[in-house]
Amino acid sequence: MMTTTAPSYPPGLPATGAAALDRSDSDVVLIVDDVPDNLAVLHDALDESGYTVLVAMHGEAALQRAAQALPDIVLLDAMMPGMDGFEVARRLKASPATAHIPIIFKTGLTETEHLVAALEAGGVDYVTKPIKPREVMARMGVHLGAARKARQDARQAREARNALDAFGYASITVRAVDGRIVWQTPLARELLQSYFGEVGPDGTPTAFGQWAPEPVQAWLRRHVLADNAAELLAASLAEPPRLAVEQGARRLTFRLHQQAGDSAGGGDWLIVMREVSDAKIIESMSLSFKLTAREAEVLYWVVKGKINRDIGDILGASPATVKKHLERVFAKLGVETRTAAAGMAMNRIRQLHPQFEG
């Protein structure tokens, strides 16, 4: 015989909220109903089918649990004392955190106006009482498919971003039309703060905002929003467009990787970032060719195409001094010309630093 007391299963979540739920193997369902018998029937059927089930017996509890757990779907009773299901649905849809959650109404009202009200409040479907668990699960399956795919896509994207970070390739996704950063990996956030953030009182960069730096926005617009953008991108498939920003001996490069969203308004674009430090390259050349630190610096700037006068300005030395260093470099490398020295150095740099662009 069915009892009329509240079910014995835990109705809520621990303080850690959504983080405490294991979503790897099951979908999370929030059932909202003020009648314990209705809760018990659905809870038992869903639990036996492998769902993680949460319950709420009134509107305020439903809003709290939904915000805390972010369930994959809500089964919501339309008629409840106090805040009814229609109002609960409207509030869930008004909150950015819960607006994406599909809502299936449970209702004993079959008049067209009530069903329309349920859909207008934000419901994606409805079932009529008396509730038939198999019908409920069939309807849930339709709407949970999209949620499962979204979770899978998000997990794969997160794993890809983490892999990029692990190999030193930071990544961001930027909306072309307005330059908004849609997401960014932790390494990307650090690099953007370091290169473009304002410097605080203690000399460290402050947090960078939600918009891509203006040089990045201009570069992105030039390649994806220009009238001939399609032709430019097609011509650059073998070598995607790049942008380099220098900061002393460090250089941050941006590479346009792929479109990551809808093409409307230019779409969202995945941009891969990589930092190269001149100091590391110079050190590796010094070790590879047994050069002094200053000789390695001179050779590095020869690789970069600088003449002796320019190298002298960069290093704070006279052109004559640069020439003497360069003569010793030629001797140690066994070459006679700048071109030969630069070619040998470039080959070694690319072996040790594949991301180097010259």
Short mmCIF file of C-alpha atoms in Angstrom, two decimals:
data_model
loop_
_atom_site.label_atom_id
_atom_site.label_comp_id
_atom_site.label_asym_id
_atom_site.label_seq_id
_atom_site.Cartn_x
_atom_site.Cartn_y
_atom_site.Cartn_z
CA MET A 1 0.00 0.00 0.00
CA MET A 2 1.40 3.41 -1.00
CA THR A 3 2.17 5.73 1.91
CA THR A 4 1.56 9.47 1.92
CA THR A 5 4.71 10.46 3.78
CA ALA A 6 7.74 11.97 2.12
CA PRO A 7 10.05 9.43 0.45
CA SER A 8 13.04 8.26 2.46
CA TYR A 9 15.63 9.02 -0.24
CA PRO A 10 17.70 12.18 0.15
CA PRO A 11 15.78 15.11 -1.35
CA GLY A 12 18.66 17.50 -1.80
CA LEU A 13 22.34 17.94 -2.45
CA PRO A 14 25.37 18.32 -0.21
CA ALA A 15 26.91 21.76 0.06
CA THR A 16 29.31 21.03 -2.77
CA GLY A 17 26.35 20.98 -5.17
CA ALA A 18 26.85 19.95 -8.77
CA ALA A 19 30.50 19.10 -8.17
CA ALA A 20 29.42 16.21 -5.90
CA LEU A 21 27.38 14.51 -8.66
CA ASP A 22 28.97 11.91 -10.91
CA ARG A 23 27.63 12.67 -14.37
CA SER A 24 29.94 10.33 -16.25
CA ASP A 25 27.49 7.43 -16.42
CA SER A 26 24.06 8.86 -15.62
CA ASP A 27 21.84 11.85 -16.26
CA VAL A 28 20.66 13.98 -13.34
CA VAL A 29 16.89 14.42 -13.06
CA LEU A 30 15.10 16.87 -10.75
CA ILE A 31 11.51 15.88 -9.93
CA VAL A 32 9.30 18.64 -8.55
CA ASP A 33 5.96 17.60 -7.00
CA ASP A 34 4.13 18.41 -3.80
CA VAL A 35 2.54 14.92 -3.60
CA PRO A 36 4.85 12.31 -1.99
CA ASP A 37 3.17 9.40 -3.78
CA ASN A 38 3.91 10.96 -7.18
CA LEU A 39 7.51 11.55 -6.17
CA ALA A 40 7.92 7.96 -4.99
CA VAL A 41 6.57 6.41 -8.20
CA LEU A 42 8.82 8.43 -10.49
CA HIS A 43 11.86 8.31 -8.24
CA ASP A 44 11.85 4.52 -7.98
CA ALA A 45 11.34 4.02 -11.73
CA LEU A 46 14.07 6.48 -12.69
CA ASP A 47 16.49 5.23 -10.04
CA GLU A 48 16.09 1.63 -11.24
CA SER A 49 16.78 2.83 -14.80
CA GLY A 50 20.12 4.33 -13.79
CA TYR A 51 19.27 8.02 -13.43
CA THR A 52 20.56 10.17 -10.59
CA VAL A 53 17.37 11.53 -9.02
CA LEU A 54 16.87 14.71 -6.98
CA VAL A 55 13.52 15.86 -5.62
CA ALA A 56 11.84 19.07 -4.48
CA MET A 57 8.35 19.39 -2.95
CA HIS A 58 7.70 23.09 -3.58
CA GLY A 59 8.73 25.86 -5.94
CA GLU A 60 11.38 27.56 -3.82
CA ALA A 61 13.14 24.25 -3.17
CA ALA A 62 13.02 23.48 -6.89
CA LEU A 63 14.76 26.74 -7.78
CA GLN A 64 17.40 26.20 -5.11
CA ARG A 65 18.14 22.61 -6.15
CA ALA A 66 18.23 23.48 -9.85
CA ALA A 67 20.71 26.32 -9.28
CA GLN A 68 22.83 24.12 -7.04
CA ALA A 69 22.87 20.89 -9.06
CA LEU A 70 22.22 22.07 -12.64
CA PRO A 71 20.24 18.91 -13.50
CA ASP A 72 20.10 17.62 -17.05
CA ILE A 73 16.28 17.72 -17.06
CA VAL A 74 13.41 18.83 -14.78
CA LEU A 75 10.10 16.99 -14.35
CA LEU A 76 7.86 19.76 -13.05
CA ASP A 77 4.34 19.52 -11.62
CA ALA A 78 2.21 22.31 -13.06
CA MET A 79 -0.19 22.78 -10.13
CA MET A 80 1.38 23.21 -6.70
CA PRO A 81 0.38 25.33 -3.69
CA GLY A 82 2.27 28.61 -3.38
CA MET A 83 4.55 29.01 -6.39
CA ASP A 84 3.07 26.92 -9.19
CA GLY A 85 5.04 25.09 -11.85
CA PHE A 86 4.50 27.77 -14.47
CA GLU A 87 6.21 30.37 -12.29
CA VAL A 88 9.04 27.95 -11.42
CA ALA A 89 9.63 27.36 -15.13
CA ARG A 90 9.64 31.08 -15.90
CA ARG A 91 12.24 31.71 -13.21
CA LEU A 92 14.43 28.83 -14.34
CA LYS A 93 14.38 30.14 -17.90
CA ALA A 94 15.11 33.69 -16.71
CA SER A 95 18.34 32.61 -15.02
CA PRO A 96 21.38 32.23 -17.33
CA ALA A 97 22.65 29.34 -15.19
CA THR A 98 19.51 27.22 -15.63
CA ALA A 99 17.94 28.53 -18.85
CA HIS A 100 19.36 25.64 -20.90
CA ILE A 101 17.75 22.89 -18.79
CA PRO A 102 14.81 21.19 -20.57
CA ILE A 103 11.56 21.13 -18.57
CA ILE A 104 8.82 18.52 -18.95
CA PHE A 105 5.55 19.46 -17.27
CA LYS A 106 3.40 16.97 -15.41
CA THR A 107 -0.19 18.09 -15.51
CA GLY A 108 -3.70 16.82 -14.89
CA LEU A 109 -4.99 19.70 -16.97
CA THR A 110 -5.61 18.81 -20.59
CA GLU A 111 -7.32 21.97 -21.81
CA THR A 112 -5.43 23.61 -24.67
CA GLU A 113 -4.92 26.86 -22.77
CA HIS A 114 -3.09 25.08 -19.94
CA LEU A 115 -0.87 23.13 -22.30
CA VAL A 116 -0.05 26.33 -24.17
CA ALA A 117 0.72 28.02 -20.84
CA ALA A 118 3.16 25.22 -20.00
CA LEU A 119 4.99 25.63 -23.29
CA GLU A 120 4.99 29.43 -23.06
CA ALA A 121 6.50 29.21 -19.56
CA GLY A 122 9.49 27.35 -21.00
CA GLY A 123 8.44 23.71 -21.12
CA VAL A 124 9.67 21.55 -23.98
CA ASP A 125 7.09 18.80 -23.44
CA TYR A 126 4.36 17.57 -21.09
CA VAL A 127 2.90 14.34 -19.74
CA THR A 128 -0.61 13.98 -18.36
CA LYS A 129 -1.63 12.38 -15.09
CA PRO A 130 -1.88 9.65 -14.01
CA ILE A 131 1.84 9.45 -14.67
CA LYS A 132 3.15 6.46 -16.60
CA PRO A 133 6.89 6.11 -15.86
CA ARG A 134 7.70 4.41 -19.20
CA GLU A 135 6.08 7.26 -21.12
CA VAL A 136 7.95 9.81 -19.01
CA MET A 137 11.30 8.12 -19.67
CA ALA A 138 10.59 7.89 -23.39
CA ARG A 139 9.91 11.61 -23.57
CA MET A 140 12.93 12.36 -21.39
CA GLY A 141 15.15 10.36 -23.74
CA VAL A 142 14.21 12.60 -26.65
CA HIS A 143 15.21 15.77 -24.83
CA LEU A 144 18.23 14.35 -23.02
CA GLY A 145 19.91 13.41 -26.29
CA ALA A 146 20.84 17.00 -26.97
CA ALA A 147 22.07 17.47 -23.39
CA ARG A 148 24.23 14.35 -23.61
CA LYS A 149 25.75 15.48 -26.90
CA ALA A 150 26.46 18.93 -25.46
CA ARG A 151 28.22 17.35 -22.47
CA GLN A 152 30.24 15.06 -24.72
CA ASP A 153 31.25 17.95 -26.98
CA ALA A 154 32.18 20.08 -23.97
CA ARG A 155 34.25 17.23 -22.49
CA GLN A 156 36.08 16.63 -25.77
CA ALA A 157 36.74 20.35 -26.19
CA ARG A 158 38.02 20.58 -22.61
CA GLU A 159 40.34 17.61 -23.13
CA ALA A 160 41.65 19.12 -26.35
CA ARG A 161 42.30 22.47 -24.67
CA ASN A 162 44.08 20.78 -21.76
CA ALA A 163 46.24 18.84 -24.21
CA LEU A 164 47.19 22.05 -25.99
CA ASP A 165 48.14 23.65 -22.67
CA ALA A 166 50.20 20.60 -21.70
CA PHE A 167 52.31 20.98 -24.83
CA GLY A 168 52.67 24.73 -24.40
CA TYR A 169 50.06 25.69 -27.00
CA ALA A 170 47.57 27.98 -25.28
CA SER A 171 44.22 28.44 -26.98
CA ILE A 172 41.31 30.86 -27.01
CA THR A 173 38.05 31.10 -28.91
CA VAL A 174 37.15 34.61 -30.04
CA ARG A 175 33.89 35.85 -31.55
CA ALA A 176 34.93 37.60 -34.76
CA VAL A 177 32.13 40.15 -34.89
CA ASP A 178 32.85 41.81 -31.53
CA GLY A 179 36.14 40.32 -30.25
CA ARG A 180 34.61 38.68 -27.19
CA ILE A 181 36.64 35.83 -25.68
CA VAL A 182 34.21 32.88 -25.56
CA TRP A 183 36.64 30.68 -23.60
CA GLN A 184 40.33 30.41 -22.90
CA THR A 185 42.67 27.87 -21.37
CA PRO A 186 44.51 28.74 -18.13
CA LEU A 187 47.80 29.14 -20.01
CA ALA A 188 46.14 31.47 -22.53
CA ARG A 189 44.79 33.62 -19.69
CA GLU A 190 48.28 33.89 -18.18
CA LEU A 191 49.86 34.87 -21.49
CA LEU A 192 47.21 37.49 -22.31
CA GLN A 193 47.63 39.01 -18.85
CA SER A 194 51.40 39.02 -19.23
CA TYR A 195 51.44 40.65 -22.68
CA PHE A 196 48.35 42.87 -22.62
CA GLY A 197 47.23 43.31 -18.98
CA GLU A 198 47.71 46.55 -17.12
CA VAL A 199 50.61 46.55 -14.68
CA GLY A 200 49.55 46.79 -11.03
CA PRO A 201 51.26 48.70 -8.19
CA ASP A 202 53.45 45.69 -7.42
CA GLY A 203 54.66 45.48 -11.02
CA THR A 204 52.68 42.37 -11.95
CA PRO A 205 50.06 42.32 -14.73
CA THR A 206 46.44 42.70 -13.63
CA ALA A 207 43.64 40.41 -14.80
CA PHE A 208 42.87 40.66 -18.50
CA GLY A 209 39.27 41.31 -19.54
CA GLN A 210 36.68 39.40 -21.54
CA TRP A 211 37.67 40.98 -24.86
CA ALA A 212 40.55 39.95 -27.07
CA PRO A 213 43.37 42.53 -27.29
CA GLU A 214 42.83 45.10 -30.04
CA PRO A 215 45.76 43.82 -32.20
CA VAL A 216 44.20 40.35 -32.11
CA GLN A 217 40.73 41.70 -32.94
CA ALA A 218 42.07 43.70 -35.89
CA TRP A 219 44.02 40.68 -37.17
CA LEU A 220 40.95 38.43 -36.85
CA ARG A 221 38.68 40.92 -38.60
CA ARG A 222 41.18 41.28 -41.42
CA HIS A 223 41.19 37.55 -42.08
CA VAL A 224 37.56 36.53 -41.49
CA LEU A 225 35.38 39.62 -41.91
CA ALA A 226 36.94 41.34 -44.92
CA ASP A 227 35.07 41.23 -48.23
CA ASN A 228 37.68 38.86 -49.65
CA ALA A 229 38.06 36.86 -46.40
CA ALA A 230 36.94 33.59 -47.99
CA GLU A 231 39.59 33.89 -50.69
CA LEU A 232 42.28 34.77 -48.17
CA LEU A 233 41.43 31.82 -45.93
CA ALA A 234 41.26 29.41 -48.87
CA ALA A 235 44.67 30.58 -50.04
CA SER A 236 46.15 30.16 -46.57
CA LEU A 237 45.00 26.61 -45.82
CA ALA A 238 48.55 25.28 -46.08
CA GLU A 239 49.87 28.03 -43.80
CA PRO A 240 47.19 29.55 -41.52
CA PRO A 241 47.38 33.30 -40.82
CA ARG A 242 49.67 34.26 -37.95
CA LEU A 243 50.19 37.27 -35.73
CA ALA A 244 53.30 37.94 -33.62
CA VAL A 245 53.53 40.29 -30.65
CA GLU A 246 56.98 40.97 -29.22
CA GLN A 247 57.81 41.93 -25.64
CA GLY A 248 61.53 42.32 -25.17
CA ALA A 249 63.18 38.94 -25.66
CA ARG A 250 59.80 37.18 -25.69
CA ARG A 251 57.41 36.78 -28.59
CA LEU A 252 53.78 35.61 -28.51
CA THR A 253 52.43 34.17 -31.76
CA PHE A 254 48.75 33.68 -32.65
CA ARG A 255 47.66 31.17 -35.30
CA LEU A 256 44.16 31.06 -36.74
CA HIS A 257 43.26 27.39 -36.31
CA GLN A 258 39.63 26.72 -37.19
CA GLN A 259 36.09 28.03 -36.99
CA ALA A 260 34.54 26.80 -33.75
CA GLY A 261 30.97 28.06 -34.04
CA ASP A 262 28.19 29.29 -36.26
CA SER A 263 29.38 31.21 -39.32
CA ALA A 264 26.85 34.02 -38.74
CA GLY A 265 28.66 37.32 -38.25
CA GLY A 266 32.02 35.69 -38.88
CA GLY A 267 31.52 32.98 -36.24
CA ASP A 268 33.70 31.94 -33.30
CA TRP A 269 37.33 31.10 -34.09
CA LEU A 270 39.81 28.90 -32.29
CA ILE A 271 43.17 30.64 -32.02
CA VAL A 272 46.29 28.79 -30.89
CA MET A 273 48.94 30.82 -29.07
CA ARG A 274 52.59 29.99 -28.51
CA GLU A 275 55.28 31.91 -26.66
CA VAL A 276 58.85 31.88 -27.88
CA SER A 277 61.69 33.30 -25.81
CA ASP A 278 64.73 34.70 -27.59
CA ALA A 279 66.76 33.99 -24.47
CA LYS A 280 66.07 30.24 -24.69
CA ILE A 281 66.98 30.14 -28.38
CA ILE A 282 70.17 32.11 -27.82
CA GLU A 283 71.13 29.77 -24.98
CA SER A 284 70.55 26.70 -27.12
CA MET A 285 72.70 28.16 -29.94
CA SER A 286 75.47 28.87 -27.47
CA LEU A 287 75.45 25.25 -26.28
CA SER A 288 75.08 23.76 -29.76
CA PHE A 289 77.93 25.69 -31.39
CA LYS A 290 80.10 26.30 -28.31
CA LEU A 291 79.69 30.07 -28.61
CA THR A 292 80.02 32.68 -25.90
CA ALA A 293 76.79 34.32 -24.78
CA ARG A 294 77.58 37.47 -26.80
CA GLU A 295 78.56 35.48 -29.91
CA ALA A 296 75.29 33.56 -29.69
CA GLU A 297 73.38 36.85 -29.44
CA VAL A 298 75.13 38.21 -32.53
CA LEU A 299 74.39 35.01 -34.47
CA TYR A 300 70.74 35.12 -33.38
CA TRP A 301 70.25 38.60 -34.78
CA VAL A 302 72.04 37.60 -37.99
CA VAL A 303 69.42 34.84 -38.32
CA LYS A 304 66.78 37.54 -37.81
CA GLY A 305 68.21 39.44 -40.79
CA LYS A 306 69.82 42.34 -38.90
CA ILE A 307 72.93 44.13 -40.22
CA ASN A 308 75.92 44.86 -37.98
CA ARG A 309 74.83 48.42 -37.25
CA ASP A 310 71.38 47.27 -36.11
CA ILE A 311 72.86 44.46 -34.02
CA GLY A 312 75.16 46.98 -32.37
CA ASP A 313 72.19 49.19 -31.50
CA ILE A 314 70.31 46.23 -30.01
CA LEU A 315 73.27 44.95 -27.97
CA GLY A 316 74.76 48.33 -27.07
CA ALA A 317 77.98 47.68 -28.99
CA SER A 318 79.78 49.26 -31.96
CA PRO A 319 79.49 47.76 -35.46
CA ALA A 320 83.23 46.99 -35.30
CA THR A 321 82.77 44.95 -32.14
CA VAL A 322 79.86 43.09 -33.73
CA LYS A 323 82.08 42.33 -36.73
CA LYS A 324 84.79 40.82 -34.49
CA HIS A 325 82.22 38.61 -32.73
CA LEU A 326 80.86 37.54 -36.09
CA GLU A 327 84.34 36.58 -37.36
CA ARG A 328 84.77 34.29 -34.35
CA VAL A 329 81.32 32.82 -35.04
CA PHE A 330 82.31 32.06 -38.65
CA ALA A 331 85.44 30.29 -37.43
CA LYS A 332 83.60 28.14 -34.90
CA LEU A 333 80.88 27.19 -37.43
CA GLY A 334 83.40 26.59 -40.22
CA VAL A 335 81.68 28.98 -42.65
CA GLU A 336 82.73 32.13 -44.48
CA THR A 337 79.50 34.11 -45.03
CA ARG A 338 76.58 35.51 -43.07
CA THR A 339 74.19 33.51 -45.23
CA ALA A 340 75.92 30.23 -44.47
CA ALA A 341 76.08 31.00 -40.76
CA ALA A 342 72.42 31.99 -40.67
CA GLY A 343 71.40 28.84 -42.58
CA MET A 344 73.31 26.54 -40.23
CA ALA A 345 71.92 28.29 -37.17
CA MET A 346 68.36 28.23 -38.53
CA ASN A 347 68.52 24.48 -39.13
CA ARG A 348 69.69 23.86 -35.58
CA ILE A 349 67.08 26.22 -34.10
CA ARG A 350 64.25 24.48 -35.93
CA GLN A 351 65.45 21.13 -34.66
CA LEU A 352 65.40 22.36 -31.07
CA HIS A 353 62.52 24.86 -31.32
CA PRO A 354 60.06 23.69 -34.02
CA GLN A 355 57.75 26.60 -33.29
CA PHE A 356 60.41 29.17 -34.21
CA GLU A 357 59.30 31.28 -37.19
CA GLY A 358 62.47 33.20 -37.96
#
